[in-house]
Amino acid sequence: MRSALLFLLFSAALVCPGQTRQVFGFRDFSKQAKWDAAFLPVPDAKLAGEHLKILTAKPHWASSQEDYATALYVEQKFKDAGLETKIVPYRVLLNRPVEINIEAFNSNGEKLMSGPSPEHVDPQRYGGDPFQDQPDILPAFNGSSPSADITANVVYANYGTQEDFKKLARMGVSVKGKIVLVRYGANFRGVKVYLAQQHGANGVLIYSDPSDDGYFRGDVYPKGPFRPESGVQRGSVQFLPIYPGDPETSGIASTPDLPDSRRIHGNGPQGNKPSIPSNPLSFKDAAPILKALDGPVSPRGWQGALPFTYHLGGTGKVKVHMHLEHDARIRTIWNVIGTIPGTDPAQKENWVIAGNHRDAWVFGAVDPNSGTAAMLEAVHGLGELLKQGWQPRRTIVIASWDAEEEGLIGSTEWVEQNAAALANAVAYFNTDVGVSGPNFKAASVPSLKQFVREVTMQVPSPKGDTVYRQWKLEQEADAGRRAAQHMQQDAHVGDLGSGSDYTPFLQHLGVPSTDIGSEGPYGVYHSVFDNYNWFTKFADPTFVYEQQQARVFGLEILHMADADVLPYDYQFYGHEIICYLEGAQKHATAAGMNLNFGPALTAAHRFEAAGGAIRFRQDAPPADTAALNRALRSAESSLLSPNGLPHRPWYKHTIYAPGEYTGYAAVVIPGVNEAVDAADSNRARLQLTELADALNRAAATLEDASK
């Protein structure tokens, strides 16, 4: 009762006469504040918990009948809220495991291990796990791995980063013809396989070391939130940094009527699938292999938390047999798309899209269905506003994506199918891992970072005060724990790399994007144990953070749909780009490269100045804002390169992309920085020119609109 009363008082404060604050993008925020106050009480913690329980009752791997059942559930919730709703299918290439068998032998032929072991915890301790024995759980596997039957010596390669493979070479340890054993972390799993393949390995095993998400971090499940010894992290090893989506239809949508003649077959140089096999392991299964390896002692930074010294192997003392049989074929997946039509004739085609993926490797309580539950409660809130007569200025599109886990497939195919319409879309809002704990986190393009902050200033936190205030306090506490020298005045909003469904929107089409979540200790990622039992014990027992995330997500949608002027901060965007260029310049100088950063820096300063000038128009907009908004939206599109990035032309954004050798992590001004990393001066000069041209195009667009 007390919390409900506090919330009512909080909501009332949003609409008190004389107290309405100024919000960027609105001439007068008072009308919007009333709609916000009507929306905020609607998302319901209990209902979010019910959504989560239903969605995660069974494993729902993409393309399965259980996955289709979740699509029908989401479809009905969209319709109940009054959205125009349809299920949109695609036919895409997916591999499903038929038989996975991995065995290790010592030099005497004695078997060291045979797996993968079932994921299982003691049912008599700490409540056990009520989901672990369901018969329809697929064996732990890697999406995009080919079938294979190979036997080879083993080399341990730490995290399998580019630097790790270089260090092995410097130490005289070859991975050619070997099976490489790497641990999760530091880069995307697909990049581990990408690098191993480039260095001539025959196969890859990827295990979860307890130093990263197991007992070294804290109590393991079911006593605590971290990964138990049998826990396995599944995941796709698609070469995501080359391109996401259906491997056979890069750049075109894999619609049901697409003829097979338009598909790319095989694993050629244009593909995004590995040619060598890989599979995940628990540390229970990896430990006997690691323990038996001899050869040089691993570099001390490569030592994990298992209770023995790690060696590099490669001597023939340990051989692994990988027998992987996959059924790789075209399967149907299902996006669910709900629409609320816009009412402004001049801006209703400027879509506001918000989405979350629905498919999971197993039960997917945290990843992704905590996000699905929050999204459904945000939709619940929008539905209540529709009943009260609210109509958005811009069209709102809510999406439940399928096959994200396999390589951002559902969202990528939809983006490729709707590319022409999305050229006018004003924002894409993403949530993936919606809730794994109580600490709010966000990432965004620079132009929307303040937008995210302002939204969180309006949402109450279960901890008290606002989400923004608690977010800022947590960052300050974290800075104190790390003895950081500098703390930003505002809450830090991260940059967007890849690994979730904003990728095709931002990095292929240039749609400004954000991503939000609420985090905590989460050691069961992509395992059987990421289920409703884990979630209610360790993430959000009363679902109040689900409610919080639904409120933030909903306000993002509401504000962008009805803002008078698009709330893009291009002055800050320009400032960020200047910092990126200055960092790249120092990197190039340290590498002994003679590059002229002058024209690109001049263009970045011009873009920053144009952002400052357009801000005056945004703060005092004309009566008709349609033309101004078109220019603001065009500026982001101007940052796309028509040629795309070297080696991976599907990625067209000149400021942000996933790193070719990192995957998830953002690489800023990627064309330039990756050329410097490769010590390729000619490529770096060309990319600096491409970047300067893009910045000048964007600046000119803003300058023309400022006159």
XYZ file of C-alpha atoms in Angstrom:
707
model
C 0.000 0.000 0.000
C 2.799 2.414 0.898
C 4.600 1.821 -2.412
C 1.342 2.371 -4.344
C 0.749 5.657 -2.521
C 4.292 6.803 -3.230
C 3.820 5.991 -6.905
C 0.600 7.996 -7.092
C 2.375 10.957 -5.538
C 5.257 10.491 -7.980
C 2.867 10.403 -10.951
C 0.999 13.455 -9.726
C 4.257 15.377 -9.596
C 4.603 14.888 -13.345
C 1.501 16.957 -14.058
C 1.357 19.507 -11.233
C 0.587 22.987 -12.630
C 3.648 25.192 -12.726
C 5.981 22.271 -12.149
C 6.148 20.754 -15.656
C 9.774 20.623 -16.657
C 11.139 21.368 -20.084
C 11.949 18.222 -22.079
C 14.047 18.353 -25.226
C 11.864 17.882 -28.299
C 8.650 19.360 -26.868
C 7.476 22.970 -27.131
C 5.266 22.448 -24.090
C 5.661 19.177 -22.229
C 2.526 19.577 -20.104
C 0.233 17.666 -22.485
C 2.746 14.845 -22.865
C 3.248 14.772 -19.096
C -0.443 13.964 -18.671
C -0.219 11.019 -21.065
C 2.945 9.866 -19.318
C 1.161 10.031 -15.967
C -1.690 7.968 -17.403
C 0.736 5.394 -18.814
C 3.066 4.875 -15.862
C 0.645 3.117 -13.467
C -0.429 0.563 -16.090
C 2.570 -1.779 -16.513
C 1.956 -4.400 -13.855
C 4.621 -6.396 -12.031
C 2.348 -9.384 -11.427
C 1.267 -9.553 -15.073
C 4.901 -9.333 -16.191
C 5.640 -12.342 -13.998
C 2.736 -14.223 -15.558
C 3.997 -13.458 -19.071
C 7.437 -14.699 -18.110
C 6.137 -17.919 -16.573
C 4.069 -18.764 -19.647
C 6.744 -17.850 -22.195
C 9.452 -19.893 -20.440
C 7.443 -23.001 -19.554
C 9.142 -24.979 -22.330
C 12.322 -24.720 -24.401
C 11.485 -22.635 -27.481
C 14.366 -22.778 -29.925
C 13.735 -20.776 -33.091
C 11.524 -22.551 -35.651
C 10.202 -25.115 -33.138
C 6.499 -25.576 -32.476
C 7.102 -24.286 -28.937
C 8.590 -21.156 -30.486
C 5.480 -20.765 -32.655
C 3.331 -21.088 -29.521
C 5.145 -18.096 -28.001
C 4.499 -16.163 -31.218
C 0.778 -16.858 -30.879
C 0.876 -15.720 -27.236
C 2.567 -12.430 -28.133
C 0.217 -11.947 -31.091
C -2.797 -12.235 -28.793
C -1.368 -9.757 -26.267
C -0.717 -7.252 -29.054
C -4.292 -7.671 -30.327
C -5.699 -7.345 -26.807
C -3.995 -3.954 -26.551
C -5.532 -2.783 -29.817
C -2.506 -3.088 -32.094
C -2.904 -4.028 -35.754
C -1.051 -7.330 -35.576
C 0.330 -9.943 -37.942
C 2.776 -12.826 -37.832
C 5.473 -12.412 -40.480
C 7.266 -15.625 -41.480
C 10.665 -16.104 -43.110
C 12.401 -19.229 -44.411
C 15.985 -19.321 -43.159
C 18.884 -21.743 -42.827
C 19.213 -23.159 -39.293
C 21.107 -26.162 -37.947
C 19.533 -28.420 -35.330
C 21.690 -30.993 -33.505
C 21.001 -34.651 -34.213
C 23.985 -36.145 -32.373
C 26.742 -34.419 -30.406
C 29.559 -36.589 -29.076
C 32.897 -35.300 -27.816
C 35.559 -37.608 -26.400
C 39.107 -36.996 -25.181
C 41.920 -39.561 -24.943
C 45.436 -39.473 -23.556
C 48.467 -40.754 -25.445
C 47.841 -44.281 -24.124
C 44.363 -44.297 -25.622
C 42.678 -44.024 -22.243
C 39.443 -42.070 -22.290
C 39.599 -38.837 -20.296
C 36.035 -37.650 -20.834
C 32.943 -38.243 -22.909
C 30.290 -35.603 -23.306
C 28.602 -33.266 -23.374
C 27.437 -34.132 -19.862
C 23.791 -33.341 -19.089
C 23.217 -30.030 -17.357
C 22.171 -31.115 -13.911
C 22.355 -29.954 -10.301
C 21.626 -31.980 -7.177
C 17.842 -31.930 -6.680
C 18.319 -32.378 -2.920
C 20.432 -29.242 -2.409
C 19.162 -25.658 -2.270
C 15.896 -26.619 -3.957
C 17.505 -28.153 -7.026
C 16.123 -27.148 -10.414
C 12.602 -28.074 -11.516
C 13.293 -27.558 -15.230
C 16.524 -29.483 -15.842
C 14.969 -32.864 -16.693
C 12.526 -31.756 -19.384
C 12.873 -34.227 -22.268
C 12.731 -31.682 -25.103
C 15.958 -29.852 -24.169
C 18.312 -29.926 -27.159
C 21.939 -31.025 -26.664
C 24.313 -28.109 -26.123
C 25.473 -26.936 -29.551
C 26.668 -23.985 -31.586
C 24.384 -22.432 -34.149
C 26.053 -22.252 -37.615
C 28.561 -25.016 -36.816
C 28.907 -27.545 -39.637
C 28.645 -31.275 -39.092
C 31.991 -33.038 -38.751
C 33.806 -36.102 -37.533
C 37.389 -35.170 -36.664
C 40.151 -36.248 -34.302
C 43.082 -33.969 -33.527
C 45.566 -32.836 -30.902
C 44.460 -30.026 -28.598
C 45.916 -26.547 -28.090
C 44.682 -24.218 -25.340
C 44.307 -20.640 -26.657
C 42.918 -18.697 -23.679
C 39.992 -16.533 -24.880
C 40.788 -17.041 -28.547
C 41.359 -13.352 -29.260
C 43.497 -12.028 -32.061
C 46.250 -11.240 -29.566
C 45.994 -14.736 -28.037
C 46.612 -16.393 -31.407
C 49.512 -14.013 -32.068
C 51.021 -14.901 -28.694
C 50.793 -18.620 -29.448
C 52.625 -18.021 -32.714
C 55.343 -16.040 -30.910
C 55.729 -18.953 -28.484
C 56.126 -21.388 -31.366
C 52.819 -23.172 -30.760
C 50.905 -23.877 -33.973
C 47.156 -24.462 -34.077
C 47.220 -25.704 -37.656
C 45.388 -29.012 -37.893
C 44.560 -28.886 -34.167
C 41.386 -28.616 -32.133
C 41.586 -25.327 -30.260
C 40.197 -25.178 -26.724
C 39.199 -21.643 -25.721
C 37.212 -20.136 -22.891
C 34.251 -17.831 -23.176
C 34.817 -14.113 -22.717
C 36.741 -11.162 -24.195
C 35.176 -11.511 -27.651
C 32.171 -12.981 -29.441
C 32.254 -16.779 -29.749
C 31.902 -16.547 -33.534
C 35.089 -14.471 -33.666
C 36.934 -17.210 -31.751
C 36.009 -19.649 -34.516
C 36.706 -17.048 -37.234
C 40.246 -16.568 -35.934
C 40.875 -20.276 -35.343
C 39.763 -20.980 -38.909
C 42.078 -18.255 -40.256
C 44.981 -19.858 -38.384
C 44.313 -23.292 -39.847
C 42.629 -25.061 -36.914
C 40.461 -28.085 -37.602
C 37.897 -27.420 -34.878
C 37.074 -25.404 -31.757
C 35.754 -26.258 -28.290
C 34.495 -23.324 -26.198
C 34.077 -23.785 -22.456
C 32.954 -21.661 -19.531
C 35.791 -21.158 -17.045
C 34.710 -20.713 -13.403
C 36.903 -17.607 -13.213
C 34.534 -15.845 -15.584
C 31.041 -16.865 -14.484
C 31.398 -19.779 -12.043
C 32.454 -20.445 -8.458
C 35.333 -17.961 -8.597
C 32.725 -15.208 -8.885
C 30.436 -16.426 -6.097
C 28.014 -19.147 -5.095
C 26.837 -21.297 -7.981
C 23.284 -22.233 -8.839
C 21.043 -23.279 -7.171
C 22.653 -21.734 -4.059
C 23.741 -18.617 -5.910
C 23.450 -16.990 -9.347
C 26.641 -18.290 -10.963
C 27.212 -21.160 -13.384
C 27.423 -24.661 -11.874
C 29.995 -27.141 -13.154
C 27.660 -28.754 -15.692
C 26.322 -25.457 -17.062
C 26.953 -24.898 -20.778
C 26.775 -21.651 -22.724
C 25.182 -22.377 -26.065
C 25.325 -19.795 -28.825
C 25.747 -19.010 -32.481
C 29.196 -18.974 -34.074
C 27.937 -17.231 -37.188
C 30.484 -14.689 -38.421
C 28.300 -11.831 -37.211
C 30.901 -9.112 -37.928
C 30.766 -10.067 -41.624
C 26.984 -9.862 -41.800
C 24.042 -11.041 -39.670
C 20.824 -12.686 -40.750
C 20.048 -15.696 -42.902
C 23.445 -16.946 -44.150
C 22.111 -17.525 -47.664
C 20.359 -14.194 -48.283
C 22.684 -11.343 -47.344
C 21.108 -8.034 -48.330
C 17.748 -9.510 -49.352
C 14.862 -10.780 -47.238
C 14.355 -14.533 -46.993
C 10.609 -14.311 -47.556
C 8.592 -17.486 -48.077
C 8.367 -16.816 -51.836
C 12.089 -16.170 -52.380
C 13.336 -18.584 -55.072
C 16.252 -20.850 -54.190
C 18.177 -19.409 -57.136
C 18.659 -16.198 -55.146
C 20.301 -17.968 -52.220
C 24.059 -18.164 -51.603
C 25.056 -21.784 -51.087
C 28.144 -23.054 -49.289
C 30.746 -21.385 -47.046
C 32.555 -19.319 -49.658
C 34.382 -16.043 -49.038
C 31.092 -14.109 -49.143
C 29.428 -16.260 -46.488
C 29.089 -15.773 -42.749
C 29.259 -19.450 -41.718
C 32.380 -21.211 -40.437
C 33.836 -24.131 -42.351
C 35.286 -25.780 -39.219
C 33.179 -27.368 -36.468
C 32.754 -26.011 -32.957
C 30.837 -26.939 -29.839
C 30.404 -25.553 -26.308
C 31.439 -27.426 -23.154
C 30.880 -27.073 -19.431
C 33.957 -26.699 -17.265
C 33.083 -30.131 -15.894
C 33.786 -31.569 -19.360
C 36.656 -29.231 -20.232
C 38.605 -29.834 -17.005
C 39.887 -33.356 -17.851
C 41.176 -32.095 -21.204
C 42.876 -29.042 -19.720
C 44.360 -30.991 -16.831
C 45.955 -33.578 -19.145
C 47.578 -31.053 -21.487
C 51.349 -30.759 -21.297
C 53.726 -28.553 -23.252
C 54.612 -25.024 -22.142
C 52.944 -23.560 -19.093
C 50.338 -21.067 -20.288
C 51.052 -17.360 -19.820
C 49.925 -16.511 -16.307
C 47.176 -14.232 -17.563
C 45.708 -17.270 -19.295
C 45.259 -19.227 -16.064
C 41.637 -19.759 -15.130
C 40.163 -20.902 -11.823
C 40.317 -24.674 -12.224
C 42.608 -26.192 -9.546
C 45.632 -27.064 -11.659
C 48.182 -25.300 -13.849
C 47.019 -24.670 -17.407
C 49.381 -25.791 -20.188
C 49.235 -25.020 -23.897
C 49.303 -28.589 -25.210
C 49.746 -29.280 -28.891
C 52.189 -32.137 -28.195
C 49.932 -35.079 -28.920
C 49.415 -36.077 -25.298
C 45.684 -35.289 -25.600
C 43.507 -35.984 -28.617
C 39.865 -35.039 -28.950
C 37.309 -36.697 -31.167
C 34.453 -34.406 -32.224
C 31.455 -36.100 -33.803
C 28.860 -33.444 -34.639
C 25.821 -34.304 -36.695
C 23.524 -31.395 -37.533
C 20.334 -31.213 -39.521
C 20.960 -27.966 -41.418
C 18.041 -26.964 -43.587
C 15.606 -24.195 -44.419
C 13.138 -23.677 -41.560
C 10.329 -21.235 -40.899
C 10.629 -18.552 -38.229
C 7.978 -16.063 -37.108
C 8.226 -12.375 -36.250
C 5.195 -10.781 -34.593
C 4.582 -7.200 -35.732
C 2.083 -4.874 -34.058
C 1.291 -1.387 -35.347
C -0.381 1.746 -33.984
C -0.952 4.039 -36.994
C 0.237 7.612 -36.753
C -2.141 10.529 -37.287
C 0.096 13.360 -38.545
C -0.146 13.282 -42.364
C 3.317 14.808 -42.686
C 5.043 12.490 -40.181
C 3.040 9.279 -39.837
C 5.528 7.509 -42.124
C 8.334 8.349 -39.686
C 8.034 5.085 -37.805
C 9.058 4.564 -34.197
C 10.036 0.894 -33.825
C 10.553 -0.967 -30.564
C 11.507 -4.606 -30.298
C 12.732 -7.610 -28.370
C 13.512 -11.126 -29.517
C 11.468 -14.077 -28.304
C 13.432 -17.226 -29.234
C 15.773 -18.874 -26.730
C 18.427 -21.586 -26.666
C 16.480 -23.322 -23.916
C 14.003 -21.640 -21.522
C 15.390 -18.113 -21.841
C 14.009 -16.505 -18.690
C 16.559 -13.694 -18.597
C 17.684 -13.857 -22.222
C 15.381 -12.862 -23.827
C 11.994 -13.295 -22.200
C 12.546 -10.911 -19.306
C 12.665 -8.348 -22.108
C 9.584 -9.855 -23.767
C 7.602 -9.635 -20.531
C 8.613 -5.987 -20.056
C 7.730 -5.193 -23.668
C 4.296 -6.812 -23.304
C 3.580 -4.661 -20.258
C 4.701 -1.563 -22.161
C 2.240 -2.606 -24.888
C -0.383 -3.077 -22.163
C 0.185 0.545 -21.182
C -0.069 1.793 -24.764
C -3.330 -0.128 -25.129
C -4.825 1.630 -22.110
C -3.908 5.016 -23.606
C -5.600 4.050 -26.873
C -8.774 3.344 -24.903
C -8.529 6.851 -23.427
C -8.370 8.473 -26.863
C -4.635 8.880 -27.317
C -3.335 8.667 -30.865
C 0.365 8.980 -31.735
C 1.659 11.539 -34.178
C 4.081 9.019 -35.730
C 3.325 5.376 -36.461
C 4.511 2.975 -33.751
C 5.703 -0.508 -34.687
C 6.272 -3.091 -31.937
C 8.210 -6.211 -32.933
C 8.788 -9.610 -31.373
C 11.760 -10.978 -33.310
C 12.526 -14.637 -33.913
C 15.870 -16.429 -34.427
C 17.925 -13.622 -32.884
C 20.042 -16.186 -31.094
C 21.036 -17.776 -34.399
C 22.394 -14.506 -35.800
C 19.898 -11.616 -35.475
C 17.953 -13.349 -38.221
C 14.342 -12.268 -37.681
C 15.147 -8.584 -37.286
C 17.675 -8.565 -40.132
C 15.280 -10.173 -42.613
C 12.508 -7.735 -41.650
C 14.851 -4.759 -41.991
C 16.024 -5.951 -45.396
C 12.415 -6.451 -46.501
C 11.330 -2.995 -45.279
C 14.459 -0.995 -46.084
C 12.652 1.643 -48.174
C 10.123 2.445 -45.447
C 12.793 2.366 -42.747
C 14.747 5.107 -44.487
C 12.218 7.414 -42.778
C 12.110 5.627 -39.389
C 13.099 7.976 -36.590
C 14.176 5.475 -33.912
C 14.591 1.837 -32.995
C 14.359 0.984 -29.291
C 15.700 -2.410 -28.238
C 15.575 -4.508 -25.127
C 17.098 -7.979 -25.028
C 18.251 -9.120 -21.588
C 15.543 -7.040 -19.960
C 16.231 -7.957 -16.316
C 18.975 -9.996 -14.680
C 19.216 -7.792 -11.598
C 18.534 -4.305 -10.218
C 21.107 -2.112 -11.983
C 19.844 -0.102 -14.945
C 22.062 0.140 -18.009
C 21.702 1.682 -21.452
C 23.567 2.120 -24.716
C 22.719 4.449 -27.573
C 23.857 6.506 -30.503
C 25.260 9.789 -29.132
C 22.326 11.812 -30.444
C 19.903 9.902 -28.165
C 21.958 9.585 -24.990
C 20.335 12.575 -23.315
C 16.945 11.355 -24.511
C 17.473 8.106 -22.573
C 18.562 10.006 -19.477
C 15.487 12.256 -19.571
C 13.140 9.289 -19.872
C 14.691 7.590 -16.833
C 14.268 10.799 -14.845
C 10.497 10.258 -15.044
C 10.344 6.623 -13.929
C 10.337 5.637 -10.247
C 12.882 3.058 -9.130
C 11.977 0.163 -6.821
C 14.961 1.313 -4.752
C 13.383 4.738 -4.246
C 13.795 8.025 -6.129
C 14.032 7.733 -9.936
C 15.651 5.206 -12.215
C 18.046 7.933 -13.333
C 19.122 8.781 -9.799
C 19.722 5.133 -8.861
C 21.554 4.548 -12.157
C 23.831 7.496 -11.425
C 24.430 6.405 -7.823
C 25.388 2.897 -8.933
C 27.865 4.289 -11.460
C 29.358 6.558 -8.810
C 29.690 3.617 -6.428
C 31.287 1.523 -9.179
C 33.740 4.317 -9.948
C 34.623 4.411 -6.258
C 35.169 0.647 -6.181
C 37.506 0.960 -9.164
C 39.197 4.074 -7.747
C 38.345 5.786 -11.033
C 39.820 9.230 -11.486
C 36.914 10.691 -13.425
C 33.164 10.381 -13.089
C 30.877 11.918 -15.678
C 28.470 14.600 -14.556
C 25.658 12.664 -16.245
C 24.940 8.951 -16.054
C 27.067 7.126 -18.596
C 25.297 5.722 -21.655
C 27.360 3.187 -23.586
C 27.971 2.808 -27.321
C 26.205 0.233 -29.478
C 28.321 -2.631 -30.784
C 26.424 -5.719 -31.903
C 24.894 -8.896 -30.538
C 21.287 -7.738 -30.507
C 18.550 -6.571 -32.829
C 19.526 -2.895 -33.097
C 22.377 -3.988 -35.397
C 20.502 -4.011 -38.736
C 18.634 -0.828 -37.895
C 21.642 1.306 -36.991
C 24.589 -0.255 -38.734
C 22.934 -1.214 -42.013
C 20.284 1.498 -42.450
C 21.308 4.282 -40.061
C 18.177 4.317 -37.867
C 19.062 5.996 -34.515
C 18.868 3.315 -31.825
C 18.980 2.619 -28.098
C 19.233 -0.537 -25.967
C 18.178 -0.838 -22.319
C 18.376 -3.475 -19.583
C 18.614 -3.967 -15.834
C 21.588 -6.042 -14.764
C 22.927 -8.139 -11.901
C 25.069 -11.237 -11.286
C 24.076 -13.598 -14.093
C 26.160 -16.739 -14.508
C 23.683 -18.996 -16.289
C 23.561 -17.237 -19.658
C 22.408 -19.500 -22.538
C 22.135 -22.570 -20.297
C 19.318 -24.841 -19.094
C 19.479 -22.952 -15.801
C 18.387 -19.623 -17.327
C 14.823 -20.438 -16.355
C 11.915 -19.158 -14.296
C 13.297 -20.755 -11.117
C 16.657 -18.951 -11.433
C 14.898 -15.688 -12.290
C 12.592 -15.689 -9.270
C 15.454 -16.602 -6.922
C 18.126 -14.203 -8.137
C 16.991 -11.648 -10.718
C 13.652 -10.139 -9.762
C 11.540 -12.182 -7.317
C 8.622 -9.732 -7.270
C 8.992 -8.550 -10.896
C 9.297 -4.902 -9.905
C 12.281 -4.412 -12.214
C 10.228 -5.913 -15.031
C 7.709 -3.192 -14.261
C 10.437 -0.552 -14.194
C 11.772 -1.637 -17.589
C 8.275 -1.669 -19.087
C 7.828 1.923 -17.944
C 11.150 3.110 -19.367
C 10.563 1.263 -22.649
C 7.060 2.674 -22.933
C 8.123 6.262 -22.296
C 10.838 5.964 -24.933
C 8.140 5.001 -27.418
C 5.653 7.653 -26.300
C 8.130 10.519 -26.325
C 9.595 9.705 -29.730
C 6.165 9.153 -31.259
C 4.825 12.543 -30.143
C 7.825 14.875 -29.871
C 7.340 18.152 -31.761
C 10.975 18.069 -32.836
C 13.091 14.934 -33.020
C 15.241 15.023 -29.858
C 18.588 14.332 -31.530
C 21.627 16.015 -29.991
C 24.019 16.369 -32.923
C 26.341 18.768 -31.140
C 27.215 16.050 -28.634
C 27.434 13.518 -31.468
C 30.024 15.717 -33.160
C 31.962 16.095 -29.927
C 32.095 12.303 -29.554
C 33.361 11.855 -33.110
C 36.119 14.420 -32.534
C 37.224 12.405 -29.498
C 37.163 9.194 -31.548
C 39.309 10.769 -34.255
C 41.802 12.171 -31.778
C 42.116 8.710 -30.218
C 42.642 7.088 -33.621
C 45.244 9.713 -34.489
C 47.240 8.905 -31.348
C 46.932 5.191 -32.117
C 48.214 5.713 -35.671
C 51.126 7.858 -34.480
C 52.105 5.232 -31.897
C 52.032 2.634 -34.688
C 54.389 4.749 -36.792
C 51.818 5.452 -39.506
C 51.961 8.764 -41.365
C 48.310 9.648 -41.860
C 46.655 13.016 -42.408
C 43.712 13.299 -40.017
C 43.246 17.002 -40.807
C 40.343 16.824 -43.288
C 38.408 14.328 -41.143
C 38.901 16.410 -37.992
C 37.857 19.558 -39.867
C 34.707 17.766 -41.021
C 33.997 16.545 -37.477
C 34.311 20.064 -36.076
C 32.008 21.293 -38.848
C 29.478 18.600 -37.899
C 29.702 19.581 -34.227
C 29.152 23.249 -35.083
C 26.206 22.375 -37.326
C 24.761 20.373 -34.442
C 25.035 23.427 -32.221
C 23.337 25.629 -34.800
C 20.464 23.219 -35.396
C 19.922 22.985 -31.638
C 18.698 26.590 -31.680
C 16.062 25.600 -34.252
C 15.115 22.551 -32.184
C 14.677 24.670 -29.046
C 12.550 27.270 -30.899
C 10.993 25.288 -33.736
C 8.767 26.631 -36.516
C 5.036 25.959 -36.462
C 5.453 23.240 -39.069
C 8.309 20.984 -37.981
C 8.077 18.355 -40.723
C 10.885 19.751 -42.875
C 13.146 20.301 -39.857
C 12.537 16.755 -38.690
C 13.299 15.351 -42.143
C 16.655 17.115 -42.072
C 17.413 15.899 -38.557
C 16.670 12.327 -39.582
C 18.668 12.634 -42.822
C 21.798 13.635 -40.944
C 22.158 10.149 -39.419
C 21.647 8.520 -42.821
C 24.368 10.764 -44.203
C 26.830 8.959 -41.940
C 26.374 5.756 -43.947
C 28.999 4.775 -46.498
C 27.514 3.658 -49.834
C 30.437 1.228 -50.183
C 30.168 -0.234 -46.691
C 33.157 -1.244 -44.597
C 36.167 -3.013 -46.138
C 35.759 -6.823 -46.211
C 32.188 -6.508 -44.901
C 30.114 -4.130 -47.039
C 26.798 -5.052 -45.359
C 27.914 -2.777 -42.475
C 27.559 0.778 -43.743
C 27.774 3.041 -40.687
C 31.023 5.020 -40.632
C 30.906 5.707 -36.875
C 29.813 2.409 -35.275
C 30.166 -1.275 -36.133
C 30.933 -4.508 -34.346
C 34.665 -5.150 -34.453
C 35.780 -7.680 -37.051
C 37.864 -9.322 -34.312
C 35.685 -8.522 -31.280
C 32.101 -9.036 -32.460
C 29.929 -7.715 -29.643
C 32.062 -4.736 -28.673
C 31.635 -1.506 -30.603
C 34.498 -0.273 -32.732
C 34.206 3.476 -33.293
C 35.078 4.938 -36.702
C 35.645 1.299 -37.655
C 37.003 1.813 -41.148
C 39.824 3.968 -39.825
C 40.588 2.138 -36.586
C 40.644 -1.320 -38.142
C 42.922 -0.109 -40.923
C 45.291 1.293 -38.286
C 45.137 -1.991 -36.364
C 46.080 -3.803 -39.570
C 48.897 -1.306 -40.268
C 47.322 -0.749 -43.701
C 48.127 2.862 -44.549
C 46.455 2.853 -47.956
C 43.214 1.506 -46.515
C 43.398 3.992 -43.633
C 43.756 6.933 -46.049
C 40.770 5.779 -48.068
C 38.692 5.312 -44.927
C 39.631 8.747 -43.600
C 38.384 10.206 -46.887
C 35.143 8.175 -46.667
C 34.643 9.386 -43.102
C 35.318 13.035 -43.939
C 32.866 12.841 -46.838
C 30.169 11.350 -44.601
C 30.670 13.991 -41.910
C 30.566 16.787 -44.471
C 27.337 15.389 -45.941
C 25.755 15.262 -42.496
C 26.991 18.737 -41.589
C 25.651 20.215 -44.850
C 22.234 18.672 -44.170
C 22.105 20.289 -40.726
C 23.473 23.618 -41.992
C 20.800 23.863 -44.671
C 18.089 23.194 -42.106
C 19.502 25.811 -39.731
C 19.103 28.684 -42.171
